[in-house]
Short mmCIF file of C-alpha atoms and ligand atoms in Angstrom, two decimals:
data_model
loop_
_atom_site.label_atom_id
_atom_site.label_comp_id
_atom_site.label_asym_id
_atom_site.label_seq_id
_atom_site.Cartn_x
_atom_site.Cartn_y
_atom_site.Cartn_z
CA MET Y 36 -63.16 1.37 20.07
CA THR Y 37 -60.83 -1.59 20.54
CA ARG Y 38 -59.45 -2.23 24.01
CA PRO Y 39 -55.64 -2.17 23.99
CA SER Y 40 -54.29 -5.55 25.01
CA VAL Y 41 -50.61 -4.78 24.44
CA SER Y 42 -49.11 -3.66 27.75
CA ALA Y 43 -47.44 -0.30 28.15
CA ALA Y 44 -44.13 -2.09 28.81
CA ASP Y 45 -44.32 -3.73 25.37
CA ILE Y 46 -44.18 -0.43 23.57
CA LYS Y 47 -42.24 1.56 26.17
CA PRO Y 48 -39.28 2.17 23.81
CA ASP Y 49 -41.64 3.56 21.13
CA LEU Y 50 -43.50 5.74 23.62
CA ASP Y 51 -40.20 7.00 25.08
CA ARG Y 52 -39.09 7.87 21.56
CA LEU Y 53 -42.26 9.89 20.94
CA ARG Y 54 -41.98 11.60 24.35
CA ARG Y 55 -38.40 12.62 23.64
CA ARG Y 56 -39.60 14.30 20.47
CA GLY Y 57 -42.30 16.09 22.42
CA LEU Y 58 -45.08 14.30 20.57
CA LEU Y 59 -46.61 12.81 23.67
CA ARG Y 60 -47.04 14.96 26.75
CA GLY Y 61 -47.27 13.59 30.26
CA GLY Y 62 -48.88 10.24 30.72
CA LEU Y 63 -50.78 9.67 27.50
CA SER Y 64 -52.43 6.28 27.94
CA LEU Y 65 -52.77 3.52 25.39
CA GLY Y 66 -56.52 4.14 25.44
CA SER Y 67 -56.20 7.80 24.51
CA LEU Y 68 -53.62 6.90 21.84
CA ALA Y 69 -56.19 4.53 20.35
CA LEU Y 70 -58.82 7.27 20.48
CA LEU Y 71 -56.54 9.85 18.90
CA THR Y 72 -55.43 7.64 16.03
CA GLY Y 73 -58.41 5.36 15.56
CA CYS Y 74 -56.00 2.44 15.39
CA ASP Y 75 -56.49 -1.01 16.86
CA LEU Y 76 -54.01 -1.34 19.71
CA SER Y 77 -54.67 -5.01 20.38
CA THR Y 78 -51.73 -6.13 18.25
CA HIS Y 79 -48.17 -4.95 17.73
CA SER Y 80 -48.87 -3.94 14.14
CA GLY Y 81 -51.83 -1.92 15.43
CA VAL Y 82 -49.57 -0.16 17.90
CA ASP Y 83 -47.12 0.52 15.10
CA ALA Y 84 -49.91 1.96 12.93
CA ALA Y 85 -50.97 4.22 15.83
CA LEU Y 86 -47.44 5.49 16.32
CA TRP Y 87 -47.05 6.21 12.62
CA ALA Y 88 -50.44 7.94 12.59
CA MET Y 89 -49.19 10.22 15.38
CA LEU Y 90 -46.06 11.04 13.38
CA ARG Y 91 -48.07 11.77 10.23
CA PHE Y 92 -50.34 14.03 12.29
CA ASN Y 93 -47.23 15.91 13.40
CA ASP Y 94 -46.15 16.20 9.73
CA ARG Y 95 -49.54 17.66 8.79
CA VAL Y 96 -49.36 20.25 11.57
CA GLN Y 97 -45.91 21.33 10.40
CA ALA Y 98 -47.00 21.42 6.74
CA ALA Y 99 -50.00 23.60 7.70
CA LEU Y 100 -47.62 26.06 9.39
CA PHE Y 101 -45.39 26.22 6.30
CA SER Y 102 -45.22 29.47 4.37
CA PRO Y 103 -43.42 29.64 1.00
CA ALA Y 104 -42.70 33.31 1.78
CA ARG Y 105 -40.86 32.57 5.03
CA MET Y 106 -37.13 32.65 4.40
CA ALA Y 107 -34.38 30.99 6.39
CA ALA Y 108 -31.91 33.53 7.82
CA THR Y 109 -28.94 34.45 5.63
CA TYR Y 110 -25.52 35.57 6.89
CA PRO Y 111 -22.53 37.68 5.79
CA ALA Y 112 -19.39 35.87 4.58
CA SER Y 113 -17.70 36.77 7.89
CA ALA Y 114 -20.14 34.43 9.70
CA ILE Y 115 -19.08 31.30 7.74
CA THR Y 116 -17.94 28.52 10.09
CA HIS Y 117 -14.32 27.37 9.75
CA PRO Y 118 -13.44 24.56 9.84
CA PHE Y 119 -16.72 23.17 8.53
CA ARG Y 120 -17.88 19.99 10.21
CA PHE Y 121 -18.33 16.79 8.21
CA ASN Y 122 -21.26 14.53 9.03
CA ALA Y 123 -22.68 11.34 7.55
CA TYR Y 124 -23.92 7.98 8.78
CA TYR Y 125 -20.32 6.74 8.35
CA PRO Y 126 -16.91 8.20 9.22
CA GLU Y 127 -15.15 10.61 6.86
CA TRP Y 128 -12.56 8.06 5.64
CA GLN Y 129 -15.44 6.09 4.09
CA VAL Y 130 -16.61 8.96 1.85
CA ARG Y 131 -17.50 7.65 -1.64
CA GLN Y 132 -15.90 9.33 -4.64
CA VAL Y 133 -17.15 9.40 -8.20
CA ASP Y 134 -15.70 11.01 -11.31
CA PRO Y 135 -17.87 14.14 -11.80
CA ALA Y 136 -17.36 13.91 -15.58
CA ALA Y 137 -18.76 10.34 -15.69
CA TRP Y 138 -21.53 10.93 -13.12
CA ARG Y 139 -25.18 11.27 -14.21
CA LEU Y 140 -28.22 12.42 -12.25
CA ASP Y 141 -31.24 10.19 -12.95
CA VAL Y 142 -34.75 11.66 -12.99
CA SER Y 143 -37.84 9.50 -12.61
CA GLY Y 144 -41.50 9.44 -11.65
CA LEU Y 145 -44.01 12.17 -12.53
CA VAL Y 146 -41.78 14.17 -14.89
CA ALA Y 147 -42.07 14.77 -18.65
CA ASP Y 148 -38.33 14.55 -19.42
CA LYS Y 149 -36.46 11.64 -17.84
CA SER Y 150 -33.12 12.20 -19.56
CA PRO Y 151 -30.15 12.03 -17.19
CA TRP Y 152 -28.24 15.20 -16.28
CA THR Y 153 -24.51 15.89 -16.40
CA VAL Y 154 -22.66 18.40 -14.22
CA GLU Y 155 -22.18 20.58 -17.31
CA LYS Y 156 -25.91 20.66 -18.09
CA LEU Y 157 -26.66 21.60 -14.49
CA GLN Y 158 -24.03 24.36 -14.58
CA ALA Y 159 -25.83 25.85 -17.60
CA LEU Y 160 -29.05 26.40 -15.59
CA PRO Y 161 -29.59 29.59 -13.52
CA GLN Y 162 -27.54 29.53 -10.29
CA GLU Y 163 -28.37 30.85 -6.84
CA ALA Y 164 -25.92 31.45 -3.97
CA GLN Y 165 -26.69 31.27 -0.26
CA ILE Y 166 -24.94 31.65 3.10
CA THR Y 167 -27.22 29.87 5.52
CA ARG Y 168 -27.17 27.88 8.76
CA HIS Y 169 -27.07 24.11 8.58
CA ILE Y 170 -28.75 22.68 11.71
CA CYS Y 171 -28.10 19.04 12.56
CA ILE Y 172 -30.64 17.15 14.65
CA GLU Y 173 -27.71 16.04 16.85
CA GLY Y 174 -27.67 19.53 18.37
CA TRP Y 175 -24.97 21.45 16.50
CA SER Y 176 -25.12 23.97 13.67
CA GLN Y 177 -22.78 25.84 11.36
CA VAL Y 178 -23.00 28.55 8.72
CA GLY Y 179 -21.96 27.55 5.20
CA GLN Y 180 -21.88 28.92 1.68
CA TRP Y 181 -23.37 26.97 -1.21
CA SER Y 182 -24.50 27.75 -4.72
CA GLY Y 183 -26.31 25.83 -7.39
CA VAL Y 184 -29.57 25.38 -9.25
CA PRO Y 185 -32.79 26.24 -7.39
CA LEU Y 186 -34.73 22.98 -7.19
CA HIS Y 187 -37.91 24.71 -8.45
CA VAL Y 188 -36.02 25.75 -11.60
CA PHE Y 189 -34.82 22.18 -12.11
CA LEU Y 190 -38.25 20.62 -11.45
CA ARG Y 191 -39.92 22.97 -13.94
CA ARG Y 192 -37.16 22.32 -16.49
CA VAL Y 193 -37.77 18.56 -16.41
CA GLY Y 194 -41.53 19.09 -16.63
CA ALA Y 195 -42.24 17.75 -13.12
CA ASP Y 196 -45.86 17.54 -12.04
CA THR Y 197 -45.57 20.12 -9.26
CA ARG Y 198 -49.00 19.09 -7.95
CA ALA Y 199 -47.44 15.77 -6.94
CA ARG Y 200 -46.92 15.41 -3.20
CA TYR Y 201 -43.28 14.39 -2.79
CA VAL Y 202 -39.79 14.61 -4.20
CA ALA Y 203 -37.45 11.73 -3.27
CA PHE Y 204 -33.64 11.80 -3.35
CA SER Y 205 -31.30 8.79 -3.58
CA CYS Y 206 -27.56 9.00 -3.07
CA PHE Y 207 -24.72 6.77 -4.27
CA ASP Y 208 -23.47 6.32 -0.68
CA GLY Y 209 -26.69 4.47 0.19
CA TYR Y 210 -28.38 7.50 1.76
CA SER Y 211 -31.85 8.78 0.86
CA THR Y 212 -34.37 11.40 1.95
CA SER Y 213 -37.54 13.07 0.71
CA LEU Y 214 -39.41 16.38 0.76
CA ASP Y 215 -42.98 17.60 0.51
CA MET Y 216 -43.48 19.44 -2.81
CA ALA Y 217 -44.05 22.86 -1.15
CA SER Y 218 -40.63 22.67 0.53
CA ALA Y 219 -39.03 21.37 -2.67
CA LEU Y 220 -40.32 24.47 -4.49
CA HIS Y 221 -39.15 26.89 -1.76
CA PRO Y 222 -36.83 29.53 -3.30
CA GLN Y 223 -33.95 28.66 -0.93
CA THR Y 224 -33.99 24.94 -1.76
CA ILE Y 225 -31.08 24.38 -4.16
CA LEU Y 226 -29.23 21.59 -5.93
CA ALA Y 227 -25.78 22.73 -4.84
CA LEU Y 228 -22.79 22.26 -7.14
CA ASP Y 229 -20.43 24.51 -5.17
CA PHE Y 230 -19.33 24.87 -1.56
CA GLU Y 231 -17.37 27.99 -0.56
CA GLN Y 232 -17.29 29.00 -4.25
CA GLN Y 233 -15.50 25.79 -5.34
CA PRO Y 234 -16.99 22.65 -6.92
CA LEU Y 235 -18.13 20.38 -4.06
CA ALA Y 236 -15.35 18.18 -2.64
CA PRO Y 237 -16.30 14.50 -2.11
CA GLN Y 238 -16.95 14.88 1.63
CA TRP Y 239 -19.31 17.82 0.99
CA GLY Y 240 -21.39 15.80 -1.45
CA SER Y 241 -19.66 15.91 -4.85
CA PRO Y 242 -20.77 16.30 -7.54
CA LEU Y 243 -24.26 17.43 -6.45
CA ARG Y 244 -26.05 17.81 -3.12
CA LEU Y 245 -29.35 19.14 -1.94
CA ARG Y 246 -29.15 22.21 0.27
CA ILE Y 247 -32.39 23.13 2.06
CA PRO Y 248 -32.01 25.64 4.92
CA ILE Y 249 -35.71 25.45 5.92
CA LYS Y 250 -35.20 21.82 7.04
CA LEU Y 251 -32.91 20.03 9.48
CA GLY Y 252 -29.51 19.04 8.09
CA PHE Y 253 -30.34 15.40 7.42
CA LYS Y 254 -32.66 16.52 4.58
CA SER Y 255 -29.70 18.11 2.74
CA ALA Y 256 -28.70 14.93 0.92
CA LYS Y 257 -25.13 14.78 -0.39
CA ASN Y 258 -23.76 12.70 -3.30
CA LEU Y 259 -27.04 12.72 -5.24
CA GLN Y 260 -27.74 9.91 -7.69
CA SER Y 261 -31.42 10.28 -8.52
CA ILE Y 262 -34.49 12.43 -8.04
CA GLU Y 263 -38.03 11.06 -8.20
CA VAL Y 264 -41.35 12.93 -8.21
CA THR Y 265 -44.06 10.80 -6.63
CA ASN Y 266 -47.37 10.70 -4.77
CA THR Y 267 -46.25 7.81 -2.55
CA LEU Y 268 -44.59 8.89 0.72
CA PRO Y 269 -40.94 7.96 0.09
CA GLY Y 270 -39.34 8.00 3.59
CA GLY Y 271 -35.56 8.07 3.82
CA PHE Y 272 -32.49 6.77 5.64
CA TRP Y 273 -33.16 8.51 8.99
CA GLU Y 274 -36.90 9.00 8.43
CA ASN Y 275 -37.35 5.20 8.32
CA GLN Y 276 -35.59 4.96 11.69
CA GLY Y 277 -38.05 7.33 13.33
CA TYR Y 278 -36.70 10.83 12.66
CA ASN Y 279 -39.62 13.17 12.11
CA TRP Y 280 -40.31 13.11 8.36
CA TYR Y 281 -41.19 16.80 7.92
CA SER Y 282 -38.36 18.22 10.08
CA GLY Y 283 -38.82 21.91 9.33
CA VAL Y 284 -36.63 24.33 11.28
N1 LIG J 286 -25.50 11.22 1.10
C1 LIG J 286 -25.60 11.63 2.40
N2 LIG J 286 -26.10 12.85 2.65
C2 LIG J 286 -26.21 13.29 3.92
C3 LIG J 286 -25.83 12.47 5.02
C4 LIG J 286 -25.31 11.17 4.73
O1 LIG J 286 -24.96 10.37 5.62
N3 LIG J 286 -25.19 10.80 3.40
N4 LIG J 286 -25.96 12.96 6.31
C5 LIG J 286 -26.84 14.13 6.53
C6 LIG J 286 -26.63 14.81 7.81
S1 LIG J 286 -27.32 14.08 9.20
C7 LIG J 286 -25.98 16.02 7.90
S2 LIG J 286 -25.88 16.87 9.37
C8 LIG J 286 -25.36 16.63 6.71
C9 LIG J 286 -23.90 16.97 6.94
O2 LIG J 286 -23.42 17.74 5.87
P1 LIG J 286 -21.92 18.30 5.89
O3 LIG J 286 -20.98 17.11 5.92
O4 LIG J 286 -21.80 19.12 4.66
O5 LIG J 286 -21.77 19.13 7.16
O6 LIG J 286 -25.46 15.80 5.57
C10 LIG J 286 -26.69 15.16 5.41
N5 LIG J 286 -26.70 14.54 4.11
MO1 LIG J 287 -27.44 15.79 10.67
#
């Protein structure tokens, strides 16, 4: 085992971050971190590798606890939150708008059919409605009503290799996120076209957003531009800044 030569103060912000997320309990030392992860802690990149190894370990634990049969709670229409809260990594006046008639959804990676999708083509697929709770990592939640195409229906329609590990989502506002395949295939994971029984307004992710009640709100990407099926861990806007990648609720 390599002796850690980076001081605890050097990586204090990273350790504090992990502690806040409950990944490190009490006074986990650099030595035990090295033992746990098998990473060389004598350099900064080694420390980084150890921290990422811890996070991936956390992802694996969460994935092992996942059950495709476990459903997120659903609610009656009377429980829908009004007014519904907008959230994005920018303020509401900066919401991007596209013409839904000109918009196309790109499909890439491990799929048989890479032709782009129009709103009309998506509307012609089977639709599923849900009233579920959207839980933001910032500590607030709200109940909303969405409907659209179950992602498993879409993935099978495009001939996706559903043995692939990940599905990645890119948005035309610069946002991105990604899912493990099991969560992508969960029956409550939908490509939502409607919010409160109307076509999505721009601030709610027009013309197409992901809606996944079994994950924290930041996974429900709005303003979708492309979907990729891949075996390479894709990351995402918040995931790359240290939010837990799996983020099941
Ligand atoms: N394209 C895009 N999707 C996004 C975000 C974003 O900034 N851009 N923010 C995420 C976060 S953190 C939350 S809580 C929800 C907010 O969705 P809402 O505005 O419908 O409440 O969108 C998620 N999807
Ligand atoms: Mo969020």
